[in-house]
Coordinates of C-alpha atoms in Angstrom, one line a residue:
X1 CA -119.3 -3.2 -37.3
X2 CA -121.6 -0.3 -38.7
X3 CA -119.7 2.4 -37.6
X4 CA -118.2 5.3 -39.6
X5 CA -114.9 6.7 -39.4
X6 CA -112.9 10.0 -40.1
X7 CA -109.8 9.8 -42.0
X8 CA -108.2 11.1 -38.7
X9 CA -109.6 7.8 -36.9
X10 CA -108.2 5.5 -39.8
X11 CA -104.6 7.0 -39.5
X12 CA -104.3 7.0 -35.9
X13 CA -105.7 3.2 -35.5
X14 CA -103.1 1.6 -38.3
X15 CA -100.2 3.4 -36.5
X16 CA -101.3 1.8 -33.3
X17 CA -101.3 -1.6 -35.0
X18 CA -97.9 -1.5 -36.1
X19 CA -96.6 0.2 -32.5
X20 CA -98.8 -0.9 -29.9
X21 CA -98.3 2.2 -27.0
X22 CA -97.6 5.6 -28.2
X23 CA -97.9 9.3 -27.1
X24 CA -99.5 11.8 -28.5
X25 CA -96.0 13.4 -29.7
X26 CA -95.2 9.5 -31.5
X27 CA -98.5 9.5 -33.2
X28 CA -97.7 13.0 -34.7
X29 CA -94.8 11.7 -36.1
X30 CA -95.9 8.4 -37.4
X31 CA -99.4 10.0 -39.0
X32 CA -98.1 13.3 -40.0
X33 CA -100.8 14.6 -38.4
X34 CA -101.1 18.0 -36.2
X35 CA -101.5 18.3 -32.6
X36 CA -104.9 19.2 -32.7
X37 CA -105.6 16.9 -35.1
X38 CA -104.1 13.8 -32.5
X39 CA -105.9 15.3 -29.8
X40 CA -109.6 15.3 -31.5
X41 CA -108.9 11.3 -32.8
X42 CA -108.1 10.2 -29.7
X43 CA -110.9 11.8 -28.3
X44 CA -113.8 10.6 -30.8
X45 CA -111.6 6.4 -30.3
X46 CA -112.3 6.8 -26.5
X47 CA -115.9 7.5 -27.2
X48 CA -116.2 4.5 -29.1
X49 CA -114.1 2.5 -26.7
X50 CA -111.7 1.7 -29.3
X51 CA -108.8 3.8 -27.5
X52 CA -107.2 3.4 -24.2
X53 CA -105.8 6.5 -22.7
X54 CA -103.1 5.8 -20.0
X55 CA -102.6 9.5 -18.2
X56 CA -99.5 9.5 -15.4
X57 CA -97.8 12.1 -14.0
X58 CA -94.1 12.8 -13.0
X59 CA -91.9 14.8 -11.5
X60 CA -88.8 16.6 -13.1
X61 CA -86.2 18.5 -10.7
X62 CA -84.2 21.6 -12.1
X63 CA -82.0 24.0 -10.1
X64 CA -83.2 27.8 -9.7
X65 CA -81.3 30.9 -9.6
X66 CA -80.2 30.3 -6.8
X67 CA -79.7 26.6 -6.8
X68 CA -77.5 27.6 -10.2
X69 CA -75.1 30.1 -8.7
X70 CA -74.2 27.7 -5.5
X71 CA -73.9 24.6 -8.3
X72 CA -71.0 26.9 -9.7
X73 CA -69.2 28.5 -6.6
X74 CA -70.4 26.2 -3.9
X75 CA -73.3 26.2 -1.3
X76 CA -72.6 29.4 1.3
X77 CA -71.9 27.7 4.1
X78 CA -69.2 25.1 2.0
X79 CA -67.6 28.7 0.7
X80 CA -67.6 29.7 4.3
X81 CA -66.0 26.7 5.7
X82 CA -63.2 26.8 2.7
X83 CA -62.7 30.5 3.9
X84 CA -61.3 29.7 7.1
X85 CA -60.2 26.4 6.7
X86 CA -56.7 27.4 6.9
X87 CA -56.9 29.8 10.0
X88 CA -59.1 32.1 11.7
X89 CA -60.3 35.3 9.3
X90 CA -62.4 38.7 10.2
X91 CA -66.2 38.6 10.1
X92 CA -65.4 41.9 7.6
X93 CA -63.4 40.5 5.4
X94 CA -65.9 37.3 5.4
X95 CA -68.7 39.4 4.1
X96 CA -66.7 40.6 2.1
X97 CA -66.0 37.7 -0.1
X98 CA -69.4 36.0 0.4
X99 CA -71.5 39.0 -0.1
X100 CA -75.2 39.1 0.1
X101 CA -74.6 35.1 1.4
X102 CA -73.1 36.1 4.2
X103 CA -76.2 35.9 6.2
X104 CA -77.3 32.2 5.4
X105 CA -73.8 30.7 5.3
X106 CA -73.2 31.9 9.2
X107 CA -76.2 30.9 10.1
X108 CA -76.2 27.2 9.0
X109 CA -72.4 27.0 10.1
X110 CA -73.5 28.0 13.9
X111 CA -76.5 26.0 13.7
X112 CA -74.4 23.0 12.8
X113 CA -71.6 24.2 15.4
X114 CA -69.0 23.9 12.5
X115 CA -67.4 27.1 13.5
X116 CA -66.9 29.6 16.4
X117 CA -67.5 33.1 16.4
X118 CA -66.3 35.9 18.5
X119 CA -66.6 40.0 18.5
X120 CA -64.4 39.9 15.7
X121 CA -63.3 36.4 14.2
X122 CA -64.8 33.4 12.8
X123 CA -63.2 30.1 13.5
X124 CA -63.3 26.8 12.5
X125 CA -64.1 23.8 14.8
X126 CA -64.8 21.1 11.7
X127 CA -65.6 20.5 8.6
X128 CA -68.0 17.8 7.3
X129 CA -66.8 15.6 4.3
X130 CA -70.3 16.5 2.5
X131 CA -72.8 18.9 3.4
X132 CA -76.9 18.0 3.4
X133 CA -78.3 19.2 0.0
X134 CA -74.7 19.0 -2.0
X135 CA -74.9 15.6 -2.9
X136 CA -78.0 16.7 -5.0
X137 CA -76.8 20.1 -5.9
X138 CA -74.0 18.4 -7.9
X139 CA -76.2 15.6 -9.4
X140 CA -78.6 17.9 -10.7
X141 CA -76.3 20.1 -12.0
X142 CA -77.4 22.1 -15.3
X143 CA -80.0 19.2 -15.7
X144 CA -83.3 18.2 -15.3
X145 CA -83.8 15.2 -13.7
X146 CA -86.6 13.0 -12.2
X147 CA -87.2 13.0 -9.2
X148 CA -87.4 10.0 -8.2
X149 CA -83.5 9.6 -9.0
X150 CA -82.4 12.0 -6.2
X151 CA -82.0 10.9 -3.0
X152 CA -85.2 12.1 -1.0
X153 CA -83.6 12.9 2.5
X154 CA -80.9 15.7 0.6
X155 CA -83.2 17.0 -1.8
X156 CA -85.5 18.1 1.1
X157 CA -82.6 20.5 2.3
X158 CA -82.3 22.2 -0.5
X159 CA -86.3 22.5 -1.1
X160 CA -86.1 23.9 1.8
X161 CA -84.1 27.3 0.3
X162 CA -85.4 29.7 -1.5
X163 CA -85.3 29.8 -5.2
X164 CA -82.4 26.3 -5.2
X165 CA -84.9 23.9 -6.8
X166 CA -87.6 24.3 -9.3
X167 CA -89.9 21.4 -9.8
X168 CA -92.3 21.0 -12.9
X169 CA -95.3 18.3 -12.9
X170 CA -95.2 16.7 -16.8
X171 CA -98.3 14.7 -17.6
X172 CA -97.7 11.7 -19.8
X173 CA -100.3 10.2 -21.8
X174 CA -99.7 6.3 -23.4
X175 CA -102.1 5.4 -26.7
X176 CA -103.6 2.2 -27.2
X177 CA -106.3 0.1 -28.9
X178 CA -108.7 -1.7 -26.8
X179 CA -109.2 -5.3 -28.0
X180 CA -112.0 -5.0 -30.6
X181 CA -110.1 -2.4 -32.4
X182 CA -106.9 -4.4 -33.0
X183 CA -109.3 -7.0 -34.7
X184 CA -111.0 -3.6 -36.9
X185 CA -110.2 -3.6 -40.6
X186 CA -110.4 0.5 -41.6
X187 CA -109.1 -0.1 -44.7
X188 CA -112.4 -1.1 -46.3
X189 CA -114.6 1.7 -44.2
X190 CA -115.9 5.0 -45.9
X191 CA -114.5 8.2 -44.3
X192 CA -116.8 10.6 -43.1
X193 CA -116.6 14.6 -42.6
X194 CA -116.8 16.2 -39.3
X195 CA -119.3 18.7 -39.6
X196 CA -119.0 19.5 -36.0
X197 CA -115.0 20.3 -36.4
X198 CA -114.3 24.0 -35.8
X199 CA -113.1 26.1 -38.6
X200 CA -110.4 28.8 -38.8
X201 CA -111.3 31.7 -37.4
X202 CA -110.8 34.6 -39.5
X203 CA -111.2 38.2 -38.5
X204 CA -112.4 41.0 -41.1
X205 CA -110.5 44.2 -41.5
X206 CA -112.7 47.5 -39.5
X207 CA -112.3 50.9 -38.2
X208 CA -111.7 51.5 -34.3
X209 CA -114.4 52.2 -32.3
X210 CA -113.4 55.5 -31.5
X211 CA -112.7 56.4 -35.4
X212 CA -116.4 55.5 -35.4
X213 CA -117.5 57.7 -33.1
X214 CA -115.3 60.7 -35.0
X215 CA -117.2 59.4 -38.2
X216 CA -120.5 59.6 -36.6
X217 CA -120.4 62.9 -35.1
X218 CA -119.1 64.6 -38.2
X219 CA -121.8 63.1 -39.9
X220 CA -124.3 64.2 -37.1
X221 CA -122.7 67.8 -37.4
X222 CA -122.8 68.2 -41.5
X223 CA -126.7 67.1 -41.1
X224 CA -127.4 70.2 -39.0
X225 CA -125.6 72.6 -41.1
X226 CA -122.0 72.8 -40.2
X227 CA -119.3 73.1 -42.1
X228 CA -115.9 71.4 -41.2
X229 CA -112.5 73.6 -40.8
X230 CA -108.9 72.2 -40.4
X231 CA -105.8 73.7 -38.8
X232 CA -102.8 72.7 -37.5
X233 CA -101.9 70.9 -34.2
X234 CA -99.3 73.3 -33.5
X235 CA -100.2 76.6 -32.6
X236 CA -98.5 80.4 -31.3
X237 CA -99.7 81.2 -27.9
X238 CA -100.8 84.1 -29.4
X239 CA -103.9 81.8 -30.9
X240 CA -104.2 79.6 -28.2
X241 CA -104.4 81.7 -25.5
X242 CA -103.7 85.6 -26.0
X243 CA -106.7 85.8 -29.0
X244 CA -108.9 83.8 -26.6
X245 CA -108.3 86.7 -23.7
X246 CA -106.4 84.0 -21.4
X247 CA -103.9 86.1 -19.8
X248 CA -100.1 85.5 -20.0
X249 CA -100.1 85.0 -16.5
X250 CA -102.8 82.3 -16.2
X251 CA -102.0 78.6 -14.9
X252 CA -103.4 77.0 -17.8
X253 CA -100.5 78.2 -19.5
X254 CA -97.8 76.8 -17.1
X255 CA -95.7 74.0 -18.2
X256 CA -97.5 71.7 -16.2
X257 CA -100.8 72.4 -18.4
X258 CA -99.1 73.0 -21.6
X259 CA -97.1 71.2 -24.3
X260 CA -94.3 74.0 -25.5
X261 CA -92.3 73.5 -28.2
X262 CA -88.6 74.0 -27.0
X263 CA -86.7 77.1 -28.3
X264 CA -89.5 77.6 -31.2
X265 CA -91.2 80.8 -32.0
X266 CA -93.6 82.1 -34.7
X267 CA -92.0 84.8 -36.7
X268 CA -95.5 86.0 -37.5
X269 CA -98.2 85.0 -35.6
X270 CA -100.9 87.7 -36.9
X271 CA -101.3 91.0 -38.4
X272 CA -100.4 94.5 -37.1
X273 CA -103.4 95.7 -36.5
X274 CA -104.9 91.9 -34.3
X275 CA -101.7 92.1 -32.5
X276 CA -102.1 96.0 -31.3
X277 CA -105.8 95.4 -30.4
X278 CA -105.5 92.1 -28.7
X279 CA -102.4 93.5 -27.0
X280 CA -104.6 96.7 -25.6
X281 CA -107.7 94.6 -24.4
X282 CA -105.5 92.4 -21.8
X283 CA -103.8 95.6 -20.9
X284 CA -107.0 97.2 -20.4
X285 CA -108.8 94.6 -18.9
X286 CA -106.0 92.3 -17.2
X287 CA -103.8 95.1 -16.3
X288 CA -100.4 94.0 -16.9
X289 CA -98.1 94.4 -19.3
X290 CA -98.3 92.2 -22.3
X291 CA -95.4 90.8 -23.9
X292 CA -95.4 89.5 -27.7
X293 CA -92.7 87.5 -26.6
X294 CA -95.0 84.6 -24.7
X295 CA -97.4 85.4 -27.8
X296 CA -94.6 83.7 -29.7
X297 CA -93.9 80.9 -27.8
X298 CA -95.4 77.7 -30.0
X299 CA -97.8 75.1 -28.4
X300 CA -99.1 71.8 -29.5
X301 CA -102.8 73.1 -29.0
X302 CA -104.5 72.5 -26.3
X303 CA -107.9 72.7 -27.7
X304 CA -109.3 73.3 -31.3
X305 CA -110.6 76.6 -30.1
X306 CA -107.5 78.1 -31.7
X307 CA -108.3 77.2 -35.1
X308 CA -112.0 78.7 -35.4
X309 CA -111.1 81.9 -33.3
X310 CA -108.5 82.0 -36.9
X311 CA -111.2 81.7 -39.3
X312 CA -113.5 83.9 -37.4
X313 CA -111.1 86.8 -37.4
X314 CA -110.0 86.0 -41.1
X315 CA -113.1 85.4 -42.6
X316 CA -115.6 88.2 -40.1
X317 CA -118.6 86.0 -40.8
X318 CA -121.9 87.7 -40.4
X319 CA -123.9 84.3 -40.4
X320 CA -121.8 80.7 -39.8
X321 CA -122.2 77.0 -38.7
X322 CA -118.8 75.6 -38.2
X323 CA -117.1 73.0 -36.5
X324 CA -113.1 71.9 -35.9
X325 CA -112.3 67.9 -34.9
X326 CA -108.8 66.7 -34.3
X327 CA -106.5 66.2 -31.6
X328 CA -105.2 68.2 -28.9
X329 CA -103.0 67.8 -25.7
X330 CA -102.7 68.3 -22.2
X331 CA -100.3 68.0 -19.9
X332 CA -102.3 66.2 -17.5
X333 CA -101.9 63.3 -15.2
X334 CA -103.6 60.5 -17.1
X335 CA -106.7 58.6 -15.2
X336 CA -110.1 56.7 -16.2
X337 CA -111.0 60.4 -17.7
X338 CA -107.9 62.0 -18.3
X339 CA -105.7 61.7 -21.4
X340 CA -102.2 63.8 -22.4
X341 CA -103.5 63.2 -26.2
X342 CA -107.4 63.5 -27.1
X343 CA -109.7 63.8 -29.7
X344 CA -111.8 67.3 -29.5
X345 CA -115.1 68.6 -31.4
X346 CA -115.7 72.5 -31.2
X347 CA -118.5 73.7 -32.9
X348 CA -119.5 77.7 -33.6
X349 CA -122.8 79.3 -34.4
X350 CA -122.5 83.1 -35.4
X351 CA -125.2 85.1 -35.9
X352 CA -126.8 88.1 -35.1
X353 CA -130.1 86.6 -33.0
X354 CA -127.3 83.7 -31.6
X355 CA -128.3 83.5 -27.7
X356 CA -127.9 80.9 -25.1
X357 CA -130.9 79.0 -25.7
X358 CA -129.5 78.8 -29.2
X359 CA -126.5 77.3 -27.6
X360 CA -128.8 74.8 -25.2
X361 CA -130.9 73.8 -28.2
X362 CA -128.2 72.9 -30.5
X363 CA -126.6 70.6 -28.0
X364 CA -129.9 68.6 -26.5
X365 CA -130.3 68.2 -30.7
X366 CA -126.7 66.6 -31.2
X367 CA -126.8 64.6 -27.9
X368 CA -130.4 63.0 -28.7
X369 CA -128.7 62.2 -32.3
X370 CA -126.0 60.5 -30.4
X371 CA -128.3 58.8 -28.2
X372 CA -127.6 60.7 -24.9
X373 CA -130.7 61.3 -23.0
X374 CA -129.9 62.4 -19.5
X375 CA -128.3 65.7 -20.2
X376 CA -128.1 68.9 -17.8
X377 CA -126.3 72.6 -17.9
X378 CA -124.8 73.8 -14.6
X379 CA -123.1 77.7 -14.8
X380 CA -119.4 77.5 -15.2
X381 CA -116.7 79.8 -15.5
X382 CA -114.1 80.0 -19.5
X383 CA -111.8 83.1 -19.5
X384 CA -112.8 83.3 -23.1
X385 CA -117.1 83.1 -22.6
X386 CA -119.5 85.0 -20.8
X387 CA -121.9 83.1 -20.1
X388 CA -120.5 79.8 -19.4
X389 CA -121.9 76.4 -19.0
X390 CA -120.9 73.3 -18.8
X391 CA -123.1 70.0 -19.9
X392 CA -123.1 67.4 -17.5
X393 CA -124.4 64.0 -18.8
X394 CA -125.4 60.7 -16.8
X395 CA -122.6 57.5 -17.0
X396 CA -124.8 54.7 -16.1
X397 CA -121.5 52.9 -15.3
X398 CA -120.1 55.1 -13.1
X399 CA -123.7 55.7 -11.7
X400 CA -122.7 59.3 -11.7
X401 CA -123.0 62.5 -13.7
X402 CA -120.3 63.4 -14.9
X403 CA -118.7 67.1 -17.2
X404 CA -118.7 66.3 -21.3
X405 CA -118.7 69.8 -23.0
X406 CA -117.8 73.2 -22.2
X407 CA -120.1 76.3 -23.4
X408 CA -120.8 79.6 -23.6
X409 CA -120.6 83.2 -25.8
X410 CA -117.3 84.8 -26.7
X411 CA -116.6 87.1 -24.7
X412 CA -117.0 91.2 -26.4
X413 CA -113.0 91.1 -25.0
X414 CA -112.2 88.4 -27.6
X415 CA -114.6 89.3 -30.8
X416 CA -114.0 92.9 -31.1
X417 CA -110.0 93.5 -31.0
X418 CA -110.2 90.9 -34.0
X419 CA -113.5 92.7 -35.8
X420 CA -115.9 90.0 -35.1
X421 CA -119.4 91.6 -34.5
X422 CA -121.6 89.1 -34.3
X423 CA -122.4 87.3 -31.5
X424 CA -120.8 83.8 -31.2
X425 CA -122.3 81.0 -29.5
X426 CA -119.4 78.3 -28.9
X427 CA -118.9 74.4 -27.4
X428 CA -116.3 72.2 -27.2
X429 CA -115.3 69.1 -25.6
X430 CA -113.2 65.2 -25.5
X431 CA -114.6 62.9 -28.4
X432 CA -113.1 59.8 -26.1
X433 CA -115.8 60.8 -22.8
X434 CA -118.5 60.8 -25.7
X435 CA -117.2 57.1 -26.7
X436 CA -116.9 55.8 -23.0
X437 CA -120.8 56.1 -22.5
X438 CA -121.3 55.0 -25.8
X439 CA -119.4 51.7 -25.3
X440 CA -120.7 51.3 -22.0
X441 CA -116.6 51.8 -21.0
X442 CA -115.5 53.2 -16.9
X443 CA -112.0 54.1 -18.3
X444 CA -110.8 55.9 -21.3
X445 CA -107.8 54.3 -21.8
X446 CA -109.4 51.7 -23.1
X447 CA -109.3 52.9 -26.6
X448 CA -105.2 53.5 -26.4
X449 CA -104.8 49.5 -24.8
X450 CA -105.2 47.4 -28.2
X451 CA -107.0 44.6 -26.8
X452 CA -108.1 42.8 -29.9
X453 CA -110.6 40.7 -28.2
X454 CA -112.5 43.9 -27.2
X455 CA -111.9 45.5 -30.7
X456 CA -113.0 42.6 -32.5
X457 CA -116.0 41.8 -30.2
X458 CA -117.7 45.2 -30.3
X459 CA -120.3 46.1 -33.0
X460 CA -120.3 49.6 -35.2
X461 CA -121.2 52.5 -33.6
X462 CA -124.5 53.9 -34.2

């Protein structure tokens, strides 16, 4: 015989020539092979009809939850029957002491007409020697046994219950060698290599998907001129909202919108001479009284607006390109586009020509960099800009436009109280909605669910 052999083959035929039938567990044993390794050899033998695989199924019988509770105290209607065996006994104090089995165990003793009932009392009229299903119940026990061992007739009755009897299917397979293989010397037969077999698969180390996305629209913001500014994620109102002329009494800065930081407030939270002016344009112009108080209050911040409105009134910048990216958080009820925690990218263009086509410009430029085509402004209204838009882009897989960034020009009522002359063109919006279209995704979570097939499988952003 011409034919080649694996060392897999080899093994697996001389352990069938000293034991005639095996399983595949046997084999394992007796050729120190692995399971997948048994699986594959039988499987190239029967190709070669040098293997016979014997395949039968069976039966195996175990009790359930319920089966196990009535194997310990006794099918209902048995704990009924004891109940009242020595005299007559209140349906309350019955349900009592059976509890939730009340129900079945009076229902099979009436259908059986082993007891009596009337408006108050339950009484005895016999009591069988062995009940259908019990005989079973106790053979099974805290086993598993085949089926074919229990009586058929009884183990019906208690199939018939729900949750008593749990049956699992076990496939057995028996190993043997047809008749030209037990006459096959493999001693004297060169091994060959599979070059089919599959090999470990290993899985290189790589950034998220979404960390490429940050990566990329740094990168796509430094290239046109912007310059990167960090701040903290925790923030005084007076920052996240009172500098940005949001009024103390707004909803956005409700519990329900807002992240506050219980029984923490900044000691300083600006200068003298910020906190007087911003303090007299929401009197003027909100007409209330302001209170420093909510100014205070500390936020995890709700959008990275806060940290350039900082710079701007720290630094007075005649001319500037700068940008903020990190995280912010909302108190919001999460959904395919909603998240408590996301990523944010704010850009700022001051300047003394800065107008709103300045603003439309620079973001059809970082969209077609991105590779987001179907873009469109509608008019929108920010406490903090005048005018607003907001960009809506096309989700192919959503077949639907839908909002990505916020823009507009600060507002005279913010700039001036914190000496900022210059007009300032600004935009902002979720890094994650930017990602979605990206990755072709319908739901943001997506990025929080760590499904590694989907991380694996998906190529670099570019």
């Amino acid at each position: 015989m011409s034919q080649v052999f694996h060392d897999i083959e080899k093994k697996i035929i001389n352990s069938l020539k000293e034991n005639s039938i095996q399983t595949p567990e046997t084999l394992e044993n007796s050729t120190h092979l692995s399971p997948d390794q048994i699986r594959r050899g039988i499987e190239w033998l029967k190709l070669k009809d040098l293997a016979i695989v014997d395949e039968t199924k069976s039966s195996v019988i175990s009790l359930g939850k319920n089966g196990l509770d009535s194997f310990e105290k006794g099918l209902p209607e048995r704990r009924l029957l004891n109940l009242i065996k020595n005299g007559p006994k209140k349906l309350s104090e019955i349900q009592k002491e059976l509890g939730f089995v009340f129900g079945p165990a009076i229902g099979l003793c009436r259908k059986n007409n082993w007891i009596e009932t009337s408006s108050d009392q339950i009484i005895l009229k016999t009591t069988p020697s062995e009940l259908p299903g019990e005989k079973s119940l106790q053979l099974i026990g805290n086993n598993k046994l085949p089926k074919e061992q229990i009586d058929k007739t009884d183990l019906s009755e208690l199939s018939k219950r729900p949750d008593f009897v749990i049956e699992d299917i076990i496939k057995n397979k028996k190993i043997s060698l047809t008749t030209s293989a037990k006459s096959l010397d493999v001693s004297n037969i060169s091994g060959a290599i599979d070059v089919e077999a599959e090999v470990p698969e290993v899985f290189v180390a790589r950034t998220h998907p979404l960390k490429d996305t940050i990566d990329e629209i740094r990168e796509i913001f430094v290239t046109l001129g912007f310059s990167e500014i960090l701040g903290n994620m925790t923030q005084s109102s007076f920052w996240n909202f009172d500098a940005l002329f949001t009024p103390q009494d707004h909803p956005a800065r409700e519990l329900q919108d807002t992240f506050f930081l219980d029984g923490i407030s900044a000691k300083k939270i600006a200068n003298s001479e910020q906190i007087r002016k911003v303090s007299d344009s929401h009197k003027k112009n909100w007409r209330y009284q302001w209170d420093i108080n909510e100014a205070q209050k500390m936020v995890l911040r709700t959008h990275t607006t806060c940290v350039t409105i900082k710079h701007l009134a720290e630094n007075k910048p005649d001319e500037a390109r700068i940008f903020s990216l990190g995280r912010v958080f909302r108190n919001e009820k999460v959904s395919y586009k909603h998240l408590v925690e996301f990523n944010q990218i704010e850009g700022i263009v001051v300047g003394k020509d800065a107008n709103l086509r300045n603003l439309m410009g620079i973001q059809r430029e970082f969209y077609k960099r991105i590779g987001i085509t179907k873009i469109k402004f509608w008019p929108t209204f920010f406490p903090y800009t005048e005018p607003s838009l907001q960009t809506m882009v096309y989700n192919e897989k959503l077949g639907k436009w839908i909002e990505l960034f916020g823009m507009g020009i600060f507002r005279p009522e913010v700039t001036k109280p914190l000496g900022i002359t210059k007009p300032v063109l600004a935009w902002g919006g979720g890094i994650e909605r930017i990602a979605m279209l990206k990755y072709d995704l319908d739901d943001v979570r997506e990025f929080y669910n760590n499904n590694l097939g989907w991380l694996r499988s998906n190529t670099k952003c570019q």
